[in-house]
Short mmCIF file of C-alpha atoms and ligand atoms in Angstrom, two decimals:
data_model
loop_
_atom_site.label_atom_id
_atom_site.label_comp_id
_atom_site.label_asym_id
_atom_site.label_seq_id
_atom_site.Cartn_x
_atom_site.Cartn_y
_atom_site.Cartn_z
CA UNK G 1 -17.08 15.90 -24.45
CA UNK G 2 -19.19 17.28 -21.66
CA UNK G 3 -22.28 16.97 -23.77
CA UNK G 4 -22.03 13.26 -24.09
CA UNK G 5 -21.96 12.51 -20.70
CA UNK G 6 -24.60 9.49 -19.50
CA UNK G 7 -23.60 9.61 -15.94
CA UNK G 8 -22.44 13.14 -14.40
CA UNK G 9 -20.81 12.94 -10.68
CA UNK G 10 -20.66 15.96 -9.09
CA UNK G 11 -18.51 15.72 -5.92
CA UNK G 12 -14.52 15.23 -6.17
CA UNK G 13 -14.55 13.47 -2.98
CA UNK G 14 -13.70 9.83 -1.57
CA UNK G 15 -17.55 8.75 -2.74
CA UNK G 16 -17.64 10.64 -5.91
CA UNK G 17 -14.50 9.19 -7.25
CA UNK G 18 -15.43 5.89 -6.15
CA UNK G 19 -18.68 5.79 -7.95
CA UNK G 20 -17.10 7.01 -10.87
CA UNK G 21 -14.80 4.62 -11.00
CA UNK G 22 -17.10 1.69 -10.23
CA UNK G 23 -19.32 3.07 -12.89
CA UNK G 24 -16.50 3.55 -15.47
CA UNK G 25 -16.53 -0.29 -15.45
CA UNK G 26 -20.34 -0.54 -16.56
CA UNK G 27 -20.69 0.19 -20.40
CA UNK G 28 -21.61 4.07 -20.08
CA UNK G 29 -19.93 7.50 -20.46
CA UNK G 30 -18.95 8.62 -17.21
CA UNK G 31 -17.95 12.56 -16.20
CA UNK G 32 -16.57 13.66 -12.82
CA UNK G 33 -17.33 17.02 -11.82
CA UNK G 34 -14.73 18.32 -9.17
CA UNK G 35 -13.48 21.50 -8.09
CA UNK G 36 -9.95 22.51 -8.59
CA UNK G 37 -7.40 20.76 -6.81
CA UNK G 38 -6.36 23.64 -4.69
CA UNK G 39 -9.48 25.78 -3.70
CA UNK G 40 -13.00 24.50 -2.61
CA UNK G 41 -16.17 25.64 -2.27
CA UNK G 42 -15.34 27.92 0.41
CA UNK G 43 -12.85 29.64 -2.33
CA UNK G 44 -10.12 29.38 0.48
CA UNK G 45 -6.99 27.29 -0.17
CA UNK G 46 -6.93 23.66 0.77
CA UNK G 47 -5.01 22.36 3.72
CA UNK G 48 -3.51 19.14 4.22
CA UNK G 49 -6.31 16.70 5.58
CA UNK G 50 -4.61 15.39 8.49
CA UNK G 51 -7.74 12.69 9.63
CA UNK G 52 -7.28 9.16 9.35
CA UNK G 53 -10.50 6.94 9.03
CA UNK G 54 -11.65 3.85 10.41
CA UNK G 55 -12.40 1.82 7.28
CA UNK G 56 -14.46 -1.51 7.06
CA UNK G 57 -13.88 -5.21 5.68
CA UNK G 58 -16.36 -3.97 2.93
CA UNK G 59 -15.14 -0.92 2.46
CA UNK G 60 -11.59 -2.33 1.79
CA UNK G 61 -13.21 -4.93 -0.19
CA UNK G 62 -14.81 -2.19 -2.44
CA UNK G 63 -11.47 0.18 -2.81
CA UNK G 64 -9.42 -2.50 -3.94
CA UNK G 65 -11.86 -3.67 -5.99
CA UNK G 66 -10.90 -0.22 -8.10
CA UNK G 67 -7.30 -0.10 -7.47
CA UNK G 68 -7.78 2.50 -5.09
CA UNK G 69 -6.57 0.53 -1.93
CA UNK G 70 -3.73 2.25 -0.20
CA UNK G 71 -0.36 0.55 0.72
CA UNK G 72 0.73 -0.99 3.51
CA UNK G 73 2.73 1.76 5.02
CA UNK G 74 -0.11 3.92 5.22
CA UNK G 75 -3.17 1.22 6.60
CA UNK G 76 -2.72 0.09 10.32
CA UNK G 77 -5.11 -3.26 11.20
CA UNK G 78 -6.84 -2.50 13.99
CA UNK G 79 -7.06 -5.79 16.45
CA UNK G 80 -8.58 -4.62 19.72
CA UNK G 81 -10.57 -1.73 20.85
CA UNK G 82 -10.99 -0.37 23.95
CA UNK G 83 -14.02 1.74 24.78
CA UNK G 84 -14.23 3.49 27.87
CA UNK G 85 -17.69 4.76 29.55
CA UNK G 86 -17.35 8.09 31.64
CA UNK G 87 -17.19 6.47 34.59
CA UNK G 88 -16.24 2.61 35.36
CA UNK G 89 -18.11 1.19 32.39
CA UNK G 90 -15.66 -0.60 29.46
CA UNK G 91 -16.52 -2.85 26.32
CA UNK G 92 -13.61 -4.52 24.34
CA UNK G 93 -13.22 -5.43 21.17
CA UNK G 94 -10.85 -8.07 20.06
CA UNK G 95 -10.55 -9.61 16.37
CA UNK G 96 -13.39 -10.55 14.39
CA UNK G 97 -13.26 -14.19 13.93
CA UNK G 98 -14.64 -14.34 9.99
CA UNK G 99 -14.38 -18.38 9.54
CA UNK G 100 -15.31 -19.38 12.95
CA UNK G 101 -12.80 -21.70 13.15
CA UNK G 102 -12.06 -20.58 16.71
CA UNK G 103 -8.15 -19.97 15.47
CA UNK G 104 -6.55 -17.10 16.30
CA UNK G 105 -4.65 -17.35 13.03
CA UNK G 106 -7.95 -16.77 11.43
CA UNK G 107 -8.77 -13.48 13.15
CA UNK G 108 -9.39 -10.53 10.85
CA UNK G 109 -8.97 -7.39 11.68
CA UNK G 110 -11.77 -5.18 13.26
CA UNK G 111 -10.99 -2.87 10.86
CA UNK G 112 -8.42 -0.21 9.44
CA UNK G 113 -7.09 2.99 10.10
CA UNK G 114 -6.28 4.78 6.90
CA UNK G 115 -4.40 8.01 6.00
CA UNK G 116 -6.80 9.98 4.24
CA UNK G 117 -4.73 11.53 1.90
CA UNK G 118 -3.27 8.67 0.70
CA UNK G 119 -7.17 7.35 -0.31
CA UNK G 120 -7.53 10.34 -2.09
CA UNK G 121 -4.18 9.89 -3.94
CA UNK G 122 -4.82 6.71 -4.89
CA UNK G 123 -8.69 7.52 -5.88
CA UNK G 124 -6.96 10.30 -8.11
CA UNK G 125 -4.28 8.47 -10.16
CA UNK G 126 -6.33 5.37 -10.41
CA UNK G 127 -9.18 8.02 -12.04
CA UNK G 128 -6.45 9.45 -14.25
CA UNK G 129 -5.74 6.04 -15.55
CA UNK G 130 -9.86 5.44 -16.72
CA UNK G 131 -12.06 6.99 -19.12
CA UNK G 132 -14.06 8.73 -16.74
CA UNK G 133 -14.24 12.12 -18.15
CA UNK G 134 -12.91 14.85 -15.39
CA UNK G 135 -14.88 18.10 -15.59
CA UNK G 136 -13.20 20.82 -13.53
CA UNK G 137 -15.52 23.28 -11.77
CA UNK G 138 -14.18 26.46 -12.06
CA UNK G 139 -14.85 28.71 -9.16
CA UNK G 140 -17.37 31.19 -11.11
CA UNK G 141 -19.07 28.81 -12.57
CA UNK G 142 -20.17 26.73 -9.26
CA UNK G 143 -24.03 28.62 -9.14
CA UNK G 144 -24.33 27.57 -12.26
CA UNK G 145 -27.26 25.36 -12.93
CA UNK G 146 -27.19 21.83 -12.41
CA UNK G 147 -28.98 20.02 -15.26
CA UNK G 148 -26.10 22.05 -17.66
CA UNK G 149 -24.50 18.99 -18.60
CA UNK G 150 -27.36 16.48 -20.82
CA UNK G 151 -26.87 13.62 -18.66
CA UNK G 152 -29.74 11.52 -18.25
CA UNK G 153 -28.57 10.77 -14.57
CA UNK G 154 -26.60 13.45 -12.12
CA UNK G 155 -25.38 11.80 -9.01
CA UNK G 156 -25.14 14.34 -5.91
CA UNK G 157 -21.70 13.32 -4.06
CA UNK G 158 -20.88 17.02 -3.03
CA UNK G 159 -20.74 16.61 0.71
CA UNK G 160 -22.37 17.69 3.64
CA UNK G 161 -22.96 21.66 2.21
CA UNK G 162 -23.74 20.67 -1.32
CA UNK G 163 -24.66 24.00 -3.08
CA UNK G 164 -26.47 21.39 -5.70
CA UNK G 165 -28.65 19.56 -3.54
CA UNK G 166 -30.17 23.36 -2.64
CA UNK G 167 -31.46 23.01 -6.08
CA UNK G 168 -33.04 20.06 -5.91
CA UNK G 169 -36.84 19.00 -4.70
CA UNK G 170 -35.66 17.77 -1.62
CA UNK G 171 -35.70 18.55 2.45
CA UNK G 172 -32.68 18.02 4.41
CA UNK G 173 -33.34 17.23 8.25
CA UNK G 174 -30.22 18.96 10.43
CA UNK G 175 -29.98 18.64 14.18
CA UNK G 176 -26.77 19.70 15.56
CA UNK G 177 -25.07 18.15 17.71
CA UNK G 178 -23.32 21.38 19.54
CA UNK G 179 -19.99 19.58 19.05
CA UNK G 180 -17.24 20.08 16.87
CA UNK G 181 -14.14 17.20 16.16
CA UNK G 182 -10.77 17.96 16.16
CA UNK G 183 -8.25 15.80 14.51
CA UNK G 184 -4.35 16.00 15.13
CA UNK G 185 -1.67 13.23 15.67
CA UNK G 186 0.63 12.25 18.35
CA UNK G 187 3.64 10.10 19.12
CA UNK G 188 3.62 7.88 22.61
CA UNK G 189 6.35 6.01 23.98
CA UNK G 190 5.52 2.81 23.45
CA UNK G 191 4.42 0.79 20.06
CA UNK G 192 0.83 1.18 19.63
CA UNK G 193 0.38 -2.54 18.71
CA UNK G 194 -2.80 -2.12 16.72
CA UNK G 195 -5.04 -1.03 19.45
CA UNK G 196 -7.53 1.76 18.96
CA UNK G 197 -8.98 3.48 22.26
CA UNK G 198 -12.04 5.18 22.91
CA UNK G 199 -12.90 7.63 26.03
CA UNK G 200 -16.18 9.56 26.60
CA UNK G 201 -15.37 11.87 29.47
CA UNK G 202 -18.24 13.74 30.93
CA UNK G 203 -16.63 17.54 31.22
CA UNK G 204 -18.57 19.06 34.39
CA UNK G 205 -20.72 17.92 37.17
CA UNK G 206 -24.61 18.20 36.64
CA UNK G 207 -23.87 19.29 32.94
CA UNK G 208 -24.64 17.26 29.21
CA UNK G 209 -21.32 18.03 28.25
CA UNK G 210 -18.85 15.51 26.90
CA UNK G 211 -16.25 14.47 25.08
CA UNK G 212 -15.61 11.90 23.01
CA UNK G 213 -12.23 11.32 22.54
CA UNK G 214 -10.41 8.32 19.95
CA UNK G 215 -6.70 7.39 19.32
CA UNK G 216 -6.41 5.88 16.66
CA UNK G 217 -3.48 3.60 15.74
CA UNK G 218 -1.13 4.64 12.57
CA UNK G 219 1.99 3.85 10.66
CA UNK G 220 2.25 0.27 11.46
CA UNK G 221 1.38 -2.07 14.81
CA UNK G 222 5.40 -1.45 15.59
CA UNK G 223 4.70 2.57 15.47
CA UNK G 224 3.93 4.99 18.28
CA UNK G 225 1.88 6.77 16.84
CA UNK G 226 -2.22 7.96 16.98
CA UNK G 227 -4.16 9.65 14.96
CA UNK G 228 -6.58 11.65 17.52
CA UNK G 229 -10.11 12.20 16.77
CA UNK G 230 -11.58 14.76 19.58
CA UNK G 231 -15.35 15.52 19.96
CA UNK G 232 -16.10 18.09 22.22
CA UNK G 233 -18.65 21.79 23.07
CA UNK G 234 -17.11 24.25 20.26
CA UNK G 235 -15.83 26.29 22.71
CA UNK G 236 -13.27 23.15 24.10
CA UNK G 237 -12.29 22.25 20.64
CA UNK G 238 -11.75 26.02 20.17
CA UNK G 239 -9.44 26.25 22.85
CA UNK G 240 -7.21 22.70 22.17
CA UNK G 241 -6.95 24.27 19.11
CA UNK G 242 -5.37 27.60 20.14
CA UNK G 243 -3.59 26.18 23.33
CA UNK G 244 0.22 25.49 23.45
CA UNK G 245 1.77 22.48 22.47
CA UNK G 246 2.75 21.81 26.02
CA UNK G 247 -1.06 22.04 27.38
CA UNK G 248 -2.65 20.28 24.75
CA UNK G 249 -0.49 17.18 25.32
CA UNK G 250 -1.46 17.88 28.86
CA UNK G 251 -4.90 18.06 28.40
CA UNK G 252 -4.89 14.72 26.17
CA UNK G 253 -2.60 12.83 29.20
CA UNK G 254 -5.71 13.85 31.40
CA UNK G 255 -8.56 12.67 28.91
CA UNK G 256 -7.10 9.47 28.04
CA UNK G 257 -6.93 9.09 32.21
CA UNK G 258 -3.33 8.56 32.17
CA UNK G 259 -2.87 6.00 30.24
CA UNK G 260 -0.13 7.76 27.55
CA UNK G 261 2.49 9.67 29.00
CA UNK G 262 5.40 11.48 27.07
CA UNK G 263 2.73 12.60 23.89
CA UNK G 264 4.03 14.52 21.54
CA UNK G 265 2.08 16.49 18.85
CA UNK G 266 3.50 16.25 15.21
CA UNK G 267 0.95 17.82 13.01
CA UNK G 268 -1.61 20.50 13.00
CA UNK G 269 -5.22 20.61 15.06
CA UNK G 270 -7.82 20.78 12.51
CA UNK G 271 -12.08 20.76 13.56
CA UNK G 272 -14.82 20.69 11.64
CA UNK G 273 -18.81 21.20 12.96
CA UNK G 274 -20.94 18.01 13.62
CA UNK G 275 -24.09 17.94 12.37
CA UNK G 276 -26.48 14.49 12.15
CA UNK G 277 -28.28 15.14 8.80
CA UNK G 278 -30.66 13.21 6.71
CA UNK G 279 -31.77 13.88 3.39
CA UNK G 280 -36.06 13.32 2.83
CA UNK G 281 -35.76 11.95 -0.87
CA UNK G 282 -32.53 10.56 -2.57
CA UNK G 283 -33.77 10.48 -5.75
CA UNK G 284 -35.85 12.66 -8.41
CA UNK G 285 -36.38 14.43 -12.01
CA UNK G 286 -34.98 17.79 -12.91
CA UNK G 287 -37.13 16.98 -15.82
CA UNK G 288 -38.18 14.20 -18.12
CA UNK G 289 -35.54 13.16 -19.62
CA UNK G 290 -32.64 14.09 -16.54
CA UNK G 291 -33.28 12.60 -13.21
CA UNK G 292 -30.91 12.85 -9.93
CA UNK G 293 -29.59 10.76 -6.75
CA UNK G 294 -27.76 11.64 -3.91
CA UNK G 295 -25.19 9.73 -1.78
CA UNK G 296 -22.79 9.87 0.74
CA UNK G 297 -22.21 13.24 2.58
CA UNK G 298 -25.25 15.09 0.46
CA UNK G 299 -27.74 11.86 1.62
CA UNK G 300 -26.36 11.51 5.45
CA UNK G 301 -23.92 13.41 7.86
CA UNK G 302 -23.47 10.96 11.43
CA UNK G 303 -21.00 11.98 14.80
CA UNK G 304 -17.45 10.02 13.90
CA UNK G 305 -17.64 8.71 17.34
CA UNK G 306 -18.16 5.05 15.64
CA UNK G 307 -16.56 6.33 12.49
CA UNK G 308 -19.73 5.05 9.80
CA UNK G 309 -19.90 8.25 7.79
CA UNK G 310 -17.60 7.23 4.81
CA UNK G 311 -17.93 3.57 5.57
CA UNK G 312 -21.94 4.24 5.23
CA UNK G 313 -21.20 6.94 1.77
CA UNK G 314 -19.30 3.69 0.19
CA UNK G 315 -21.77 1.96 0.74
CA UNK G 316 -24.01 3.89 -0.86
CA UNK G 317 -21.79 3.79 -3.83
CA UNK G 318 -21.62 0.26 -4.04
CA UNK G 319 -25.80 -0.18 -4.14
CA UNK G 320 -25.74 2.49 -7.12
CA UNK G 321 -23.68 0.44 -9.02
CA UNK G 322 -25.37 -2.89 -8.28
CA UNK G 323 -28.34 -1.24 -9.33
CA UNK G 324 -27.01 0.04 -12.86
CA UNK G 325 -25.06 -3.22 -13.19
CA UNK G 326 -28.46 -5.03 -12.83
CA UNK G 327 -30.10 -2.75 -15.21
CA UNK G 328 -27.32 -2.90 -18.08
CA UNK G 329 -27.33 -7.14 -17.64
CA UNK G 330 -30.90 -7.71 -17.57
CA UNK G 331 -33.03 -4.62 -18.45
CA UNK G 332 -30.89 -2.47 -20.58
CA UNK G 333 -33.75 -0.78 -22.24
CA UNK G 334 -34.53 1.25 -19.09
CA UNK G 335 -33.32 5.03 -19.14
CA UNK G 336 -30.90 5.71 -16.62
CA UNK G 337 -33.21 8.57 -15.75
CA UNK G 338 -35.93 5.86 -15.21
CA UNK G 339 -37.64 6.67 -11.17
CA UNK G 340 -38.55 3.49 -10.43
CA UNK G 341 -34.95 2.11 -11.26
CA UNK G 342 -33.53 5.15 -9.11
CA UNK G 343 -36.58 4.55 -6.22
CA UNK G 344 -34.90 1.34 -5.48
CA UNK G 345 -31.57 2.44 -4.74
CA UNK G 346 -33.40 4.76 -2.62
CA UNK G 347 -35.28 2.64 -0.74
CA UNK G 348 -32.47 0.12 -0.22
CA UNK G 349 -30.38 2.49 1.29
CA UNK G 350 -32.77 4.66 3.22
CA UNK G 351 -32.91 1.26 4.87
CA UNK G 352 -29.68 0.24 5.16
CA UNK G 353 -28.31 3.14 7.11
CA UNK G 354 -31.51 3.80 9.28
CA UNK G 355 -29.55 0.99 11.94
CA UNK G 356 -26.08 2.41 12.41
CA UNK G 357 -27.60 6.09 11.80
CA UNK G 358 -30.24 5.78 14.91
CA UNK G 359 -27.90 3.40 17.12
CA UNK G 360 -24.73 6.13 16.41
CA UNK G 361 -27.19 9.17 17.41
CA UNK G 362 -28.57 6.66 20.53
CA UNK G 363 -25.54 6.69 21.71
CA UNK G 364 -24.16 10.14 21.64
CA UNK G 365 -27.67 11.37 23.25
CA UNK G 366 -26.96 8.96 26.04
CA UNK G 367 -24.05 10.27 26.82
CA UNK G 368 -24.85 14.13 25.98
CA UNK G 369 -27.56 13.26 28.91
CA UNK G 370 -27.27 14.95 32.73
CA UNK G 371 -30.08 12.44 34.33
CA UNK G 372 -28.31 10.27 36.87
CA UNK G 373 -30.14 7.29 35.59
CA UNK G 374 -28.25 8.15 31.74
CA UNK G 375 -24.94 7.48 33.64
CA UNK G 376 -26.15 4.33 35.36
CA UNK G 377 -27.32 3.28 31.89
CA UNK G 378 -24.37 4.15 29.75
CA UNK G 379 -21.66 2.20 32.44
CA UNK G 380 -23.81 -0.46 33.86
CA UNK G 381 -25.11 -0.93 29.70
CA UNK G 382 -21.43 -0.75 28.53
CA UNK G 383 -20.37 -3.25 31.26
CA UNK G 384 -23.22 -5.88 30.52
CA UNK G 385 -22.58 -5.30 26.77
CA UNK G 386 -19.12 -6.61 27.43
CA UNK G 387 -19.89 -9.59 28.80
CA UNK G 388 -22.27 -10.70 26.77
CA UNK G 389 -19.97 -11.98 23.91
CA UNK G 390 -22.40 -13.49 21.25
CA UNK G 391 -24.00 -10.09 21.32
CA UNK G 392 -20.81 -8.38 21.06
CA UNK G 393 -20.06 -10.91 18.25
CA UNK G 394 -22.91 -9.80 16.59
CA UNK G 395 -22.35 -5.79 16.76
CA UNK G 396 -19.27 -6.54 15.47
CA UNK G 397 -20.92 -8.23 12.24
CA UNK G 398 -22.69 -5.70 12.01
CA UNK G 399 -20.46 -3.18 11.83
CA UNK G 400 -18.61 -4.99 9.00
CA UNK G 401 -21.05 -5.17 6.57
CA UNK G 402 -22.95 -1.32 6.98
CA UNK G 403 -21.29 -0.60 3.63
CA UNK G 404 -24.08 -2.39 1.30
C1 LIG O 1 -13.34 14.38 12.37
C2 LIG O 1 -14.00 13.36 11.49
C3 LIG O 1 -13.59 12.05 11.51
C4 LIG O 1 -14.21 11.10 10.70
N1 LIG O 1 -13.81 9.79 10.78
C5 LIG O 1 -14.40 8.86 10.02
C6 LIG O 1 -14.00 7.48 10.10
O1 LIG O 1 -13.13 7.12 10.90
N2 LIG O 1 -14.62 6.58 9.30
C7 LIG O 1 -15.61 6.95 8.43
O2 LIG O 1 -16.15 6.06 7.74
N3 LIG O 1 -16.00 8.24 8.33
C8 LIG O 1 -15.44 9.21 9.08
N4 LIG O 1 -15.82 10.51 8.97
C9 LIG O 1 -16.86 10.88 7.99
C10 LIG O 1 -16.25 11.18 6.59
O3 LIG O 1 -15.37 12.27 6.70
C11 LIG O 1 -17.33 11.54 5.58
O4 LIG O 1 -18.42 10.67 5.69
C12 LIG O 1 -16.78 11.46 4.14
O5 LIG O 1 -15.74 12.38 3.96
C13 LIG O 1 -17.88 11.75 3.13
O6 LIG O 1 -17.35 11.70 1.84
P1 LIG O 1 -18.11 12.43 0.63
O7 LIG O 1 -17.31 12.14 -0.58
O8 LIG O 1 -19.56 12.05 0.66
O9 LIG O 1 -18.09 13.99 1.00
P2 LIG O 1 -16.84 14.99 1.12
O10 LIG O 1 -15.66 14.32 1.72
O11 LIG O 1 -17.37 16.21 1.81
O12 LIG O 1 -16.49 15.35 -0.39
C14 LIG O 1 -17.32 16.18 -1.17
C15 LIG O 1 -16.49 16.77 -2.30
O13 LIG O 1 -17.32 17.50 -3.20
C16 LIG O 1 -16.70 18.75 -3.52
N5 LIG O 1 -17.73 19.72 -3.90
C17 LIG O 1 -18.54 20.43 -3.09
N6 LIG O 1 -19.36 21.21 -3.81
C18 LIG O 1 -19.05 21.00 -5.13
C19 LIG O 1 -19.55 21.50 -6.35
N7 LIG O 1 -20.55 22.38 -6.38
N8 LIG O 1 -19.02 21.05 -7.50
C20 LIG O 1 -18.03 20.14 -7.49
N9 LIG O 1 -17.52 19.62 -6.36
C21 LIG O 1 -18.02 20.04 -5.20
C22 LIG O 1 -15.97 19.12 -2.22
O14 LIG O 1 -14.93 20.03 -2.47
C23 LIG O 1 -15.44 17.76 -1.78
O15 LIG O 1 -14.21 17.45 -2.42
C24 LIG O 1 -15.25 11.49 9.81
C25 LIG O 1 -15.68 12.83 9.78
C26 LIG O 1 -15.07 13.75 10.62
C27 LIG O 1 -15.56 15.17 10.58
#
């Protein structure tokens, strides 16, 4: 079955699935290479992902376009957020007016805060309902070579430590960001009515460290509860880790300036390192008749302080498959492994993410600053940016449509 594969995936996560899936739909065999369900490429045993994402309008467009939209009960609208400079400077969001008919019936939703798991859930049955052939990776056989299976085309959608992409022609730029995010969620007192919040706190005096620090609203506008998404120095996300339950709602009372009292935790602190990352070429040939792409994680890691990174990965997703849908309506006698077909996806999206990618790393190096005139900047700039609403209005466009 392997052996007749056109199109081989190699990632099991939220992008590979969805390009498989999207794919399945074109008129080509389709195989999904994932690891096991319960160990990954660390060989340890998987935990719980306990992150919820901040999804686009075209993001949610895409997943329900393949079934793989979760329910209600587990998608909270967002309708306002709140972004706090470190010092007196705020910007506020409020809902995106799509039709500008000025109603505020007509205002959508700035976007949506999604339980991961229940993504990949749905991703998963909705896969085991197509033909998309699943190929599990057993643990020994991960070093194996790439180009094993005959597939003409091999898409890259392995994440952020791809062991595939090593094998490949291709540089990957890293620049750390010395910060590692935490995710966890908490219960408040009162309903979270759809609001998300934002704080970057600068930690010490005369120092470039900060924290960026975003509750996210979950389980319904009626529920009191966040999910929290904590960027901080490694050594501070080390030690809200370890701390008792008692100090760590403490410590997130203080960072969110007071605004929540009575938090209570309700699931376990989980970090992972930040890295920005960009990939020098997305596309190339193993040999001439087997070519590869890359795309999401494995093409471009960004900080979740404006949480792009998946909404950016669907998007690359999405071009793929307008690319091969192009090519099987109106110039089917290409290869798949044809470069100049697989240069253009390249190109498009190379371009596409340059935007959020620079303005995303603008920001955090703004505030990961210690010159007095940074500060000024960031809460004067964060200030004026509030005020000026077409431009706001604009951003906000903008951040709707990163995914194609
Ligand atoms: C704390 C935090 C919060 C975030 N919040 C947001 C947010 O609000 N909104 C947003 O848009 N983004 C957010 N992101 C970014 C988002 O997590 C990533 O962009 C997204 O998970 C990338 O998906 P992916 O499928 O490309 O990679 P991954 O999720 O890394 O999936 C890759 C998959 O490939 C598998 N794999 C690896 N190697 C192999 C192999 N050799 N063979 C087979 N399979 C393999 C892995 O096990 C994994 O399942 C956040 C990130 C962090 C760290």
């Amino acid at each position: 079955m392997a052996e007749n594969v056109e199109i081989c995936i190699r990632g099991g996560g939220i992008v590979g699935y969805t390009l498989a899936l999207l794919l399945a739909r074109l008129n080509l065999r389709v195989g999904l290479v994932k690891e096991s369900d319960n160990t990954k490429s660390s060989g340890q045993v998987v935990k719980k992902d306990i992150r919820a994402y901040a999804l686009n309008q075209q993001s949610k467009t895409l997943l329900e376009s393949i079934n793989a939209w979760p329910g209600s009960e587990n998608v909270t609208p967002v309708h306002k957020m709140v972004v706090h400079a470190d010092q007196n400077g705020l910007v506020q969001f409020d809902g995106y007016d799509s039709s500008n008919t000025k109603k505020s019936s007509s205002l959508s939703p700035l976007s949506w805060i999604v339980d991961v798991q229940s993504i990949e859930e749905k991703l998963s049955d909705t896969l085991n309902q197509s033909k998309v052939v699943v190929l599990n990776q057993s643990d020994e056989k991960r070093s194996q070579n790439i180009v094993s299976f005959n597939a003409p085309l091999t898409v890259i959608c392995e994440g952020n430590k791809s062991v595939s992409k090593n094998q490949l022609n291709t540089q990957t730029i890293k620049t750390p960001y010395y910060q590692n995010a935490m995710a966890a969620r908490v219960r408040v007192s009162q309903p979270n009515q759809g609001i998300a919040y934002q704080w970057f706190n600068s930690l010490a005096a005369n120092s470039n460290d900060f924290e960026v620090l975003a509750l996210l609203p979950l389980g319904g506008e009626q529920s009191n509860e966040f999910a929290v998404v904590w960027s901080a120095p490694e050594r501070w996300i080390s030690k809200l880790k370890e701390m008792p339950e008692a100090e760590f709602t403490d410590s997130l009372s203080q960072s969110t300036r007071g605004l929540f009292k009575d938090i209570t935790l309700y699931s376990p602190r989980q970090s992972w390192p930040l890295t920005f990352s960009k990939t020098t070429q997305w596309s190339g040939a193993f040999n001439p008749k087997q070519s590869w792409v890359v795309s999401g994680d494995s093409a471009h890691t960004v900080h979740p302080l404006a949480g792009m990174g998946l909404n950016l990965g669907l998007g690359d997703a999405a071009s793929l498959y307008e690319f091969l849908l192009e090519r099987e309506l109106h110039s089917s006698w290409r290869p798949l492994n044809d470069l100049r077909l697989l240069e253009s996806y390249s190109r498009q999206r190379k371009l596409s993410i340059l935007g959020p990618t620079t303005f995303i790393d603008g920001i955090q190096r703004l505030f990961a600053s210690d010159y007095s005139i940074a500060s000024v900047i960031r809460n004067q700039g964060f200030n004026a940016f509030n005020n000026i609403n077409p431009l706001k209005h604009w951003a906000m466009k903008e951040a709707m449509k990163t995914a194609t």
